[in-house]
Structure formats: structure tokens, C-alpha cells
Amino acid sequence: MCCTADTRSIYTMLLHATELQNRTGELRTWEFDAVFSPEASTTDVYERLAMPVVDGVLDGISGSLLAYGQTSSGMCGHAPCLGMTAHAQTLCLSAAHKLLGLPFAFARPHPQARHIRSLASSTSRG
Amino acid sequence: MHDVFAAIMEQPDAAEWSVEISFVELYNEKIFDLLEPTSTDLRIIEDAMLGATVRDMVRERVDSPTRALELLAIGSANRAVAATAANQRSSRSHVLFSLRVTSAPRNGSRTTAVLHVVDLAGSERVRKTGAEGARLTESRRINSSLLALGNVVQALAKASHERAAPSHVPYRDSKLTRLLSSALGGNSRTAFVCTLSPTTSNASESASTLQFAARARSVRQTASKVVLTDETDSAALAAAQQQIARLRAALDAARQDRGMC
């Protein structure tokens, strides 16, 4: 079902896409708080992305985790968005466990999904 | 697992926790309660304490992670049932799983906070997927709510950039943005996970995802604790009454200026 091609070469191909270049052919750049490779574990994503938010909730500061992406960005041909959905669900599970003070176990993320974390509100007074 | 529970119980400053779970789905601009499958098209109400919330939605108090996960499974199963009836609906709707945590330490004030975990529907190009009929309508609605989300984020990012209060944020353009209004522009910490497809055929979607993520990152909010006290309600009432008085005075002044009084 899933593509087995070398992901590194696919990413290199992507860098040559005209959509990711500006008018003079230079690569457009964006800055993020973290970029996760397809090899990143859910624990990596949880610790960098969800933990500050969950800690806030335990401390009385509301928080939100949102998964955003195009259809099938898990790159799974016919299966829709497995990577994204699986991640969102794992985040749910781990957050639920964390909130109830229990240890949690993680599943491996969908291998083809690439995750970019953007912490919209890292400046908190609370 | 029992050991961990026991350890929590033995803590001297053990707080009393209550965790309430709700689980709703937004499909075609309609809200369904995944914990109450018979629900149809629920309405959004504005709550003074909670912000925009869903009326009549199930809020189940859970006392164990097992039950919390059960609810997640039940909700997901309800979603899957609808999926077969409505053509892969699961990837074409937004889902909002919320945990409301209220804690009351033995010596200290009660705090309350909500964790929203939101799985947004995938964005897609209608032209590319060849969607038609009901699926085309779905695509338009998905894309219009994601567009509304993009517009809200853009308005907030612009205000953050200018270090000014946002003049108008179009939360009311979709139910998605109304429900997320406190998460996006309110008193909350928010993190986005954006997924990318590494194929060149999806490069334009990848570019817009990156653009969205970069914009979302530039939004700055200040989040602070919500402490519940017995006075919270009366303080809110007093604040509202003061605001009414201020607005009345402003309105009177404006009327006098125009000679309408």
C-alpha cells in the first residue's frame, strides 16, 4: 500500500518543485519551531509539541493541539491521512494518560508522515 | 498501573481532579456528538466561562484513563459507522476531542482548563481529486472551513505582527473557527502539527501548508490560568454590568453629538 522508495530522494525531488521556489528560482524558506522527519517517533513529537500544552492544562492553562495537512499527506496512495489521524489520536491517548497521571505507551508513527510543529503561543505568562 | 494510582493517592498535597470528556465531529458545517450518535446538527452557544461551546453535547466525567480511552474508541467507532454511509467521511470531517480538567488542591484555588485535540479534515484540490456531487459539496465545505481558519489565523498573525489588538477576526465565518476561537485567539496555548506529502505532484498543497504553518506560528497569544472562585460568577456579572454602563454612556454621547436625543 505504501511507497517504499527512499524518502530522502523524494524530499530532494520535492525541493526542485517550482511551487517551493520564488520567482527567481530560489528556494522559498519558512521557519518553524520544529521539523520532524518521517523517522521521528511519536514520543519525539509528543515531547516537543504536546507536552508544553498538556503541562499547561494541568496548571490551569487551556490548550489545543491541532493536526493540519492535505488529504493523504501520509502519502499512502488510497488511504486518507493515516499519518495525521494516527498522530492526532496518539496525542489524544497520551494526553489523556498524562492528565490522569499514568504512564503511556506509544505506537510508531506512520513512517511516511512528516511533521512540522508550530507552537503558536510559546509566550505564556502563566 | 495500580502502583501509580496508589502513588498519586499518597501524595500529601494530592489535588482533587475531575476530568470531563466530550467528542464532537464537524461534517458539512454540522456538528455531531460522537458520544451520542443520535444527535443531529447541534448548535453552538456562547458560555461566559467556557467560550463557544456545543449545546447539549455529552460531557462525561471519567475517573480512569481506561474509561477515557473507551470513550475515544466509542466515538471513533461512531465516526467509522458514519464513514461507510457517507463515503470516507472520516477523513472529510473535523474532529474535536476535548478534556476539561478541573483541579482542587487541598490548599489552593480551583483551576480549570480544557485540552482540545483537533484533527482537521485534509485540504485538497477539487480539480485533482475529481470529486463530484455530494463529495464536491463536502470538499467545498471542508475547504471553506479551512479557508475560514486560514483567514482567522491571518488576521491574528497580522495583529501580532503589528503588535496591535486585532480589529476584526472572522471567527463567525465557520463553525470550526467559532469553536476554536478561544484556542486560536484567546486564553490558550496552541500547537499545530502540519503534515506534508513528499511527492512533487502535491507540491502546491505542500507550499500552502507550509505557508499556513508559518502564519500560525507568528500568532502570539498570552495565556493565563483560569482560577475558579465563588466570586467568579459575580465578578463576571459586575464586569458585564460595567461594560453595559460604559457602552450606554458612549451611545448617549454619540446620540447627543448627532442631535438625536
CSV table of C-alpha atoms in Angstrom, one decimal:
chain,number,residue,atom,x,y,z
A,1,MET,CA,0.0,0.0,0.0
A,2,CYS,CA,2.7,2.4,1.0
A,3,CYS,CA,5.5,3.8,-1.1
A,4,THR,CA,8.8,2.1,-0.3
A,5,ALA,CA,11.0,4.5,-2.2
A,6,ASP,CA,13.9,6.1,-0.4
A,7,THR,CA,12.3,9.0,1.4
A,8,ARG,CA,15.5,11.1,1.3
A,9,SER,CA,15.5,11.1,-2.5
A,10,ILE,CA,11.8,12.0,-2.5
A,11,TYR,CA,12.5,15.0,-0.4
A,12,THR,CA,15.3,16.1,-2.7
A,13,MET,CA,12.9,15.9,-5.6
A,14,LEU,CA,10.4,18.0,-3.7
A,15,LEU,CA,13.0,20.7,-3.2
A,16,HIS,CA,13.1,21.1,-7.0
A,17,ALA,CA,9.3,21.7,-7.3
A,18,THR,CA,8.6,25.1,-8.7
A,19,GLU,CA,5.9,25.7,-6.2
A,20,LEU,CA,8.5,25.8,-3.5
A,21,GLN,CA,10.6,28.3,-5.3
A,22,ASN,CA,10.2,32.0,-5.6
A,23,ARG,CA,10.2,33.8,-9.0
A,24,THR,CA,13.9,33.9,-9.3
A,25,GLY,CA,14.1,30.2,-8.8
A,26,GLU,CA,15.5,30.4,-5.3
A,27,LEU,CA,14.1,28.0,-2.7
A,28,ARG,CA,11.4,29.6,-0.6
A,29,THR,CA,12.1,29.3,3.1
A,30,TRP,CA,9.8,29.1,6.2
A,31,GLU,CA,10.8,29.0,9.8
A,32,PHE,CA,9.2,26.6,12.3
A,33,ASP,CA,9.7,25.7,15.9
A,34,ALA,CA,10.5,22.1,14.9
A,35,VAL,CA,10.6,19.9,11.9
A,36,PHE,CA,10.1,16.2,12.3
A,37,SER,CA,11.4,13.7,9.8
A,38,PRO,CA,9.4,10.6,8.8
A,39,GLU,CA,11.6,8.7,11.2
A,40,ALA,CA,10.6,10.8,14.2
A,41,SER,CA,8.9,8.7,16.9
A,42,THR,CA,5.5,9.8,18.3
A,43,THR,CA,7.4,10.3,21.6
A,44,ASP,CA,9.6,12.9,19.9
A,45,VAL,CA,6.5,14.7,18.5
A,46,TYR,CA,4.7,14.4,21.9
A,47,GLU,CA,7.6,15.7,23.9
A,48,ARG,CA,8.3,18.7,21.7
A,49,LEU,CA,4.7,19.5,20.7
A,50,ALA,CA,2.2,18.3,23.1
A,51,MET,CA,4.0,18.2,26.5
A,52,PRO,CA,4.1,22.0,27.0
A,53,VAL,CA,0.4,22.2,26.2
A,54,VAL,CA,-0.5,19.3,28.4
A,55,ASP,CA,1.6,20.7,31.3
A,56,GLY,CA,-0.3,24.0,30.9
A,57,VAL,CA,-3.6,22.2,31.1
A,58,LEU,CA,-2.5,20.6,34.4
A,59,ASP,CA,-1.6,24.0,35.6
A,60,GLY,CA,-4.9,25.6,34.7
A,61,ILE,CA,-4.0,27.0,31.2
A,62,SER,CA,-6.2,25.8,28.4
A,63,GLY,CA,-4.5,24.4,25.4
A,64,SER,CA,-5.2,23.0,21.9
A,65,LEU,CA,-3.4,20.6,19.6
A,66,LEU,CA,-4.4,20.7,16.0
A,67,ALA,CA,-3.4,18.5,13.2
A,68,TYR,CA,-3.5,20.1,9.8
A,69,GLY,CA,-2.5,18.8,6.4
A,70,GLN,CA,-3.6,17.9,2.9
A,71,THR,CA,-5.5,14.8,2.1
A,72,SER,CA,-3.3,11.8,2.0
A,73,SER,CA,-0.2,13.6,3.3
A,74,GLY,CA,0.6,10.3,4.9
A,75,MET,CA,1.4,9.5,1.3
A,76,CYS,CA,-0.4,6.3,1.3
A,77,GLY,CA,-1.9,6.2,-2.1
A,78,HIS,CA,-5.5,5.3,-1.3
A,79,ALA,CA,-5.7,5.5,2.5
A,80,PRO,CA,-6.6,9.0,3.6
A,81,CYS,CA,-4.4,10.8,6.0
A,82,LEU,CA,-3.4,7.9,8.1
A,83,GLY,CA,-0.3,9.6,9.4
A,84,MET,CA,-2.2,12.7,10.5
A,85,THR,CA,-5.1,10.9,12.1
A,86,ALA,CA,-2.9,8.3,13.8
A,87,HIS,CA,-0.8,11.1,15.3
A,88,ALA,CA,-3.8,13.1,16.4
A,89,GLN,CA,-5.2,10.0,18.1
A,90,THR,CA,-1.9,9.1,19.7
A,91,LEU,CA,-1.7,12.6,21.0
A,92,CYS,CA,-5.2,12.2,22.4
A,93,LEU,CA,-4.3,9.0,24.1
A,94,SER,CA,-1.0,10.2,25.5
A,95,ALA,CA,-2.6,13.5,26.7
A,96,ALA,CA,-5.4,11.5,28.4
A,97,HIS,CA,-2.9,9.3,30.1
A,98,LYS,CA,-0.8,12.2,31.2
A,99,LEU,CA,-3.8,14.0,32.6
A,100,LEU,CA,-4.7,11.1,34.6
A,101,GLY,CA,-1.2,10.7,35.9
A,102,LEU,CA,-0.4,7.4,34.3
A,103,PRO,CA,2.4,6.3,32.1
A,104,PHE,CA,1.6,5.8,28.5
A,105,ALA,CA,3.0,3.7,25.6
A,106,PHE,CA,3.4,4.9,22.1
A,107,ALA,CA,2.9,3.4,18.7
A,108,ARG,CA,5.3,4.1,15.9
A,109,PRO,CA,4.0,6.9,13.8
A,110,HIS,CA,3.1,6.3,10.2
A,111,PRO,CA,6.5,6.1,8.6
A,112,GLN,CA,5.9,8.4,5.6
A,113,ALA,CA,4.3,11.3,7.5
A,114,ARG,CA,6.4,14.3,8.0
A,115,HIS,CA,5.5,16.6,10.9
A,116,ILE,CA,6.2,20.2,11.4
A,117,ARG,CA,5.4,21.7,14.7
A,118,SER,CA,4.5,25.2,15.0
A,119,LEU,CA,3.9,26.4,18.5
A,120,ALA,CA,1.7,29.3,18.0
A,121,SER,CA,1.8,30.6,21.6
A,122,SER,CA,5.0,29.9,23.2
A,123,THR,CA,4.9,33.2,25.0
A,124,SER,CA,2.9,32.5,28.1
A,125,ARG,CA,2.7,34.4,31.3
A,126,GLY,CA,1.0,31.7,33.3
B,1,MET,CA,-0.8,0.9,36.8
B,2,HIS,CA,-2.3,0.4,40.3
B,3,ASP,CA,1.0,1.3,41.8
B,4,VAL,CA,0.9,4.7,40.0
B,5,PHE,CA,-2.6,5.3,41.2
B,6,ALA,CA,-1.5,4.4,44.7
B,7,ALA,CA,1.4,6.8,44.4
B,8,ILE,CA,-0.9,9.6,43.4
B,9,MET,CA,-3.2,8.9,46.4
B,10,GLU,CA,-0.3,9.0,48.8
B,11,GLN,CA,0.9,12.5,47.7
B,12,PRO,CA,0.4,14.8,50.7
B,13,ASP,CA,-0.8,17.7,48.5
B,14,ALA,CA,-2.8,15.4,46.3
B,15,ALA,CA,-5.2,17.5,44.3
B,16,GLU,CA,-8.7,16.5,43.5
B,17,TRP,CA,-9.0,16.1,39.8
B,18,SER,CA,-12.0,15.9,37.7
B,19,VAL,CA,-11.7,15.1,34.0
B,20,GLU,CA,-14.7,15.6,31.6
B,21,ILE,CA,-14.6,14.4,28.1
B,22,SER,CA,-16.5,15.4,25.1
B,23,PHE,CA,-16.1,14.3,21.5
B,24,VAL,CA,-17.7,16.0,18.5
B,25,GLU,CA,-17.4,15.9,14.8
B,26,LEU,CA,-18.0,18.7,12.3
B,27,TYR,CA,-19.1,17.5,9.0
B,28,ASN,CA,-20.6,19.7,6.2
B,29,GLU,CA,-20.8,22.6,8.7
B,30,LYS,CA,-23.0,20.4,11.0
B,31,ILE,CA,-22.0,19.3,14.5
B,32,PHE,CA,-22.5,15.7,15.6
B,33,ASP,CA,-21.8,14.4,19.1
B,34,LEU,CA,-19.7,11.2,18.7
B,35,LEU,CA,-20.7,10.2,22.2
B,36,GLU,CA,-24.4,10.4,21.3
B,37,PRO,CA,-24.8,9.0,17.8
B,38,THR,CA,-28.4,10.0,17.5
B,39,SER,CA,-27.6,13.7,17.7
B,40,THR,CA,-28.0,15.8,14.6
B,41,ASP,CA,-26.8,19.3,13.8
B,42,LEU,CA,-26.1,20.6,17.3
B,43,ARG,CA,-25.9,24.3,18.0
B,44,ILE,CA,-23.0,26.4,19.3
B,45,ILE,CA,-23.7,28.6,22.3
B,46,GLU,CA,-21.5,31.2,23.9
B,47,ASP,CA,-20.7,30.4,27.5
B,48,ALA,CA,-19.3,33.1,29.8
B,49,MET,CA,-16.8,30.7,31.3
B,50,LEU,CA,-16.1,28.2,28.5
B,51,GLY,CA,-16.4,30.5,25.5
B,52,ALA,CA,-18.0,29.0,22.4
B,53,THR,CA,-19.2,25.5,23.2
B,54,VAL,CA,-21.7,23.0,21.8
B,55,ARG,CA,-25.2,22.9,23.3
B,56,ASP,CA,-26.5,19.6,24.6
B,57,MET,CA,-23.2,17.8,23.9
B,58,VAL,CA,-22.3,14.9,26.2
B,59,ARG,CA,-19.7,15.7,28.8
B,60,GLU,CA,-18.8,12.6,30.6
B,61,ARG,CA,-16.8,12.7,33.8
B,62,VAL,CA,-14.2,10.0,33.7
B,63,ASP,CA,-12.2,8.6,36.7
B,64,SER,CA,-9.8,6.4,34.9
B,65,PRO,CA,-7.7,6.5,31.7
B,66,THR,CA,-9.4,3.2,30.7
B,67,ARG,CA,-12.8,5.0,30.6
B,68,ALA,CA,-11.2,7.9,28.7
B,69,LEU,CA,-9.8,5.6,26.1
B,70,GLU,CA,-13.1,3.7,25.9
B,71,LEU,CA,-14.8,7.0,25.1
B,72,LEU,CA,-12.2,7.7,22.4
B,73,ALA,CA,-12.8,4.3,21.0
B,74,ILE,CA,-16.6,4.6,21.2
B,75,GLY,CA,-16.5,8.0,19.5
B,76,SER,CA,-14.2,6.7,16.8
B,77,ALA,CA,-16.4,3.7,16.2
B,78,ASN,CA,-19.4,6.0,15.8
B,79,ARG,CA,-17.4,8.0,13.3
B,80,ALA,CA,-16.5,4.9,11.4
B,81,VAL,CA,-20.1,3.8,11.1
B,82,ALA,CA,-21.0,7.2,9.5
B,83,ALA,CA,-17.9,6.8,7.3
B,84,THR,CA,-19.3,3.8,5.4
B,85,ALA,CA,-22.6,5.5,5.0
B,86,ALA,CA,-21.1,8.8,3.7
B,87,ASN,CA,-18.2,7.8,1.6
B,88,GLN,CA,-14.9,8.1,3.6
B,89,ARG,CA,-16.4,10.7,5.8
B,90,SER,CA,-13.8,10.1,8.5
B,91,SER,CA,-11.2,11.9,6.5
B,92,ARG,CA,-13.6,14.6,5.4
B,93,SER,CA,-14.7,15.9,8.7
B,94,HIS,CA,-13.1,17.8,11.5
B,95,VAL,CA,-13.0,16.1,14.9
B,96,LEU,CA,-12.7,17.8,18.3
B,97,PHE,CA,-11.8,15.7,21.3
B,98,SER,CA,-11.8,17.8,24.5
B,99,LEU,CA,-10.8,17.1,28.0
B,100,ARG,CA,-11.8,19.5,30.7
B,101,VAL,CA,-9.6,19.2,33.7
B,102,THR,CA,-10.6,20.9,37.0
B,103,SER,CA,-8.3,20.6,39.9
B,104,ALA,CA,-8.7,21.5,43.5
B,105,PRO,CA,-5.6,21.2,45.6
B,106,ARG,CA,-6.3,20.9,49.3
B,107,ASN,CA,-4.7,24.2,50.0
B,108,GLY,CA,-5.2,26.4,47.0
B,109,SER,CA,-7.7,27.6,44.5
B,110,ARG,CA,-9.6,25.6,42.0
B,111,THR,CA,-8.4,25.9,38.4
B,112,THR,CA,-10.0,24.7,35.2
B,113,ALA,CA,-8.6,24.2,31.8
B,114,VAL,CA,-9.5,22.5,28.6
B,115,LEU,CA,-7.4,20.5,26.2
B,116,HIS,CA,-8.7,20.3,22.7
B,117,VAL,CA,-7.2,17.8,20.4
B,118,VAL,CA,-8.4,18.6,16.9
B,119,ASP,CA,-8.0,16.5,13.8
B,120,LEU,CA,-8.8,18.8,10.9
B,121,ALA,CA,-10.0,17.3,7.6
B,122,GLY,CA,-7.5,17.1,4.8
B,123,SER,CA,-7.3,20.0,2.5
B,124,GLU,CA,-7.4,19.1,-1.2
B,125,ARG,CA,-7.8,20.4,-4.6
B,126,VAL,CA,-11.2,19.6,-6.1
B,127,ARG,CA,-9.8,19.6,-9.6
B,128,LYS,CA,-7.2,17.0,-8.6
B,129,THR,CA,-9.5,14.6,-6.8
B,130,GLY,CA,-12.2,14.7,-9.4
B,131,ALA,CA,-14.8,15.0,-6.7
B,132,GLU,CA,-18.4,15.5,-7.8
B,133,GLY,CA,-21.9,15.5,-6.4
B,134,ALA,CA,-22.0,15.1,-2.6
B,135,ARG,CA,-18.3,14.7,-2.4
B,136,LEU,CA,-17.8,18.0,-4.2
B,137,THR,CA,-20.1,19.8,-1.7
B,138,GLU,CA,-18.1,18.2,1.1
B,139,SER,CA,-14.8,19.3,-0.5
B,140,ARG,CA,-16.2,22.9,-0.8
B,141,ARG,CA,-17.3,22.9,2.8
B,142,ILE,CA,-14.1,21.4,4.1
B,143,ASN,CA,-12.1,23.9,2.1
B,144,SER,CA,-14.3,26.8,3.1
B,145,SER,CA,-13.9,26.0,6.8
B,146,LEU,CA,-10.2,25.5,6.3
B,147,LEU,CA,-10.2,28.8,4.4
B,148,ALA,CA,-12.0,30.5,7.3
B,149,LEU,CA,-9.4,29.0,9.6
B,150,GLY,CA,-6.7,30.4,7.4
B,151,ASN,CA,-8.4,33.8,7.4
B,152,VAL,CA,-8.7,33.8,11.2
B,153,VAL,CA,-5.0,32.8,11.5
B,154,GLN,CA,-4.0,35.5,9.1
B,155,ALA,CA,-6.0,38.2,10.9
B,156,LEU,CA,-4.4,37.2,14.2
B,157,ALA,CA,-0.9,36.9,12.7
B,158,LYS,CA,-1.3,40.4,11.2
B,159,ALA,CA,-2.3,41.8,14.6
B,160,SER,CA,0.6,40.0,16.3
B,161,HIS,CA,3.0,41.4,13.7
B,162,GLU,CA,1.7,44.9,14.2
B,163,ARG,CA,1.5,44.4,18.0
B,164,ALA,CA,-2.0,45.6,18.0
B,165,ALA,CA,-5.3,44.2,19.1
B,166,PRO,CA,-6.9,42.5,16.1
B,167,SER,CA,-9.6,44.8,14.6
B,168,HIS,CA,-11.8,42.1,13.2
B,169,VAL,CA,-11.2,38.4,13.3
B,170,PRO,CA,-13.8,36.5,11.2
B,171,TYR,CA,-14.5,33.7,13.7
B,172,ARG,CA,-18.1,33.6,12.6
B,173,ASP,CA,-17.4,32.5,9.1
B,174,SER,CA,-17.5,28.9,10.0
B,175,LYS,CA,-18.5,26.6,12.9
B,176,LEU,CA,-14.9,25.4,13.0
B,177,THR,CA,-13.4,28.8,13.7
B,178,ARG,CA,-16.2,29.6,16.2
B,179,LEU,CA,-15.5,26.5,18.3
B,180,LEU,CA,-11.7,27.1,18.1
B,181,SER,CA,-12.0,30.9,18.8
B,182,SER,CA,-10.7,30.6,22.3
B,183,ALA,CA,-7.9,28.2,21.2
B,184,LEU,CA,-6.8,30.5,18.3
B,185,GLY,CA,-7.1,33.9,19.7
B,186,GLY,CA,-8.0,33.5,23.3
B,187,ASN,CA,-6.5,32.5,26.5
B,188,SER,CA,-4.8,29.3,25.4
B,189,ARG,CA,-1.6,27.6,24.3
B,190,THR,CA,-1.9,26.2,20.9
B,191,ALA,CA,0.3,23.9,18.9
B,192,PHE,CA,-0.2,22.9,15.3
B,193,VAL,CA,1.1,19.7,13.7
B,194,CYS,CA,1.2,20.1,9.9
B,195,THR,CA,1.8,17.1,7.7
B,196,LEU,CA,3.4,17.3,4.3
B,197,SER,CA,3.3,14.9,1.4
B,198,PRO,CA,6.8,14.5,0.0
B,199,THR,CA,5.6,14.0,-3.6
B,200,THR,CA,6.2,16.6,-6.3
B,201,SER,CA,2.6,16.2,-7.5
B,202,ASN,CA,1.4,17.6,-4.2
B,203,ALA,CA,4.0,20.4,-4.1
B,204,SER,CA,1.5,23.2,-4.4
B,205,GLU,CA,-0.6,21.9,-1.4
B,206,SER,CA,2.7,21.4,0.5
B,207,ALA,CA,3.6,25.0,-0.2
B,208,SER,CA,0.2,26.3,1.1
B,209,THR,CA,0.5,24.0,4.1
B,210,LEU,CA,3.9,25.5,4.9
B,211,GLN,CA,2.5,29.0,4.3
B,212,PHE,CA,-0.3,28.3,6.7
B,213,ALA,CA,2.0,26.8,9.3
B,214,ALA,CA,4.4,29.7,9.1
B,215,ARG,CA,1.5,32.1,9.6
B,216,ALA,CA,0.1,30.2,12.5
B,217,ARG,CA,3.5,30.3,14.1
B,218,SER,CA,3.6,34.0,14.0
B,219,VAL,CA,0.4,34.3,16.1
B,220,ARG,CA,1.2,35.3,19.7
B,221,GLN,CA,-1.2,34.9,22.5
B,222,THR,CA,-0.9,35.3,26.2
B,223,ALA,CA,-2.3,32.5,28.2
B,224,SER,CA,-3.1,32.7,31.9
B,225,LYS,CA,-4.6,30.5,34.5
B,226,VAL,CA,-8.3,30.4,35.0
B,227,VAL,CA,-8.9,30.3,38.7
B,228,LEU,CA,-12.4,29.5,39.8
B,229,THR,CA,-13.6,31.2,42.9
B,230,ASP,CA,-17.1,31.6,44.4
B,231,GLU,CA,-16.8,35.2,43.2
B,232,THR,CA,-16.1,34.3,39.6
B,233,ASP,CA,-19.7,34.5,38.5
B,234,SER,CA,-20.5,37.6,40.4
B,235,ALA,CA,-17.2,39.3,39.2
B,236,ALA,CA,-18.1,38.4,35.6
B,237,LEU,CA,-21.6,39.8,36.2
B,238,ALA,CA,-20.2,43.0,37.6
B,239,ALA,CA,-17.7,43.4,34.8
B,240,ALA,CA,-20.6,42.9,32.3
B,241,GLN,CA,-22.7,45.4,34.0
B,242,GLN,CA,-19.9,47.9,34.0
B,243,GLN,CA,-19.4,47.3,30.3
B,244,ILE,CA,-23.1,47.9,29.7
B,245,ALA,CA,-22.9,51.2,31.6
B,246,ARG,CA,-19.9,52.3,29.6
B,247,LEU,CA,-21.5,51.4,26.3
B,248,ARG,CA,-24.7,53.2,27.3
B,249,ALA,CA,-22.7,56.3,28.1
B,250,ALA,CA,-20.9,56.1,24.8
B,251,LEU,CA,-24.1,55.6,22.9
B,252,ASP,CA,-25.8,58.6,24.7
B,253,ALA,CA,-22.8,60.7,23.9
B,254,ALA,CA,-22.9,59.7,20.2
B,255,ARG,CA,-26.6,60.4,20.0
B,256,GLN,CA,-26.1,63.8,21.6
B,257,ASP,CA,-23.4,64.6,19.0
B,258,ARG,CA,-25.8,63.8,16.2
B,259,GLY,CA,-28.6,65.7,17.9
B,260,MET,CA,-30.8,62.7,18.0
B,261,CYS,CA,-31.6,62.8,21.7
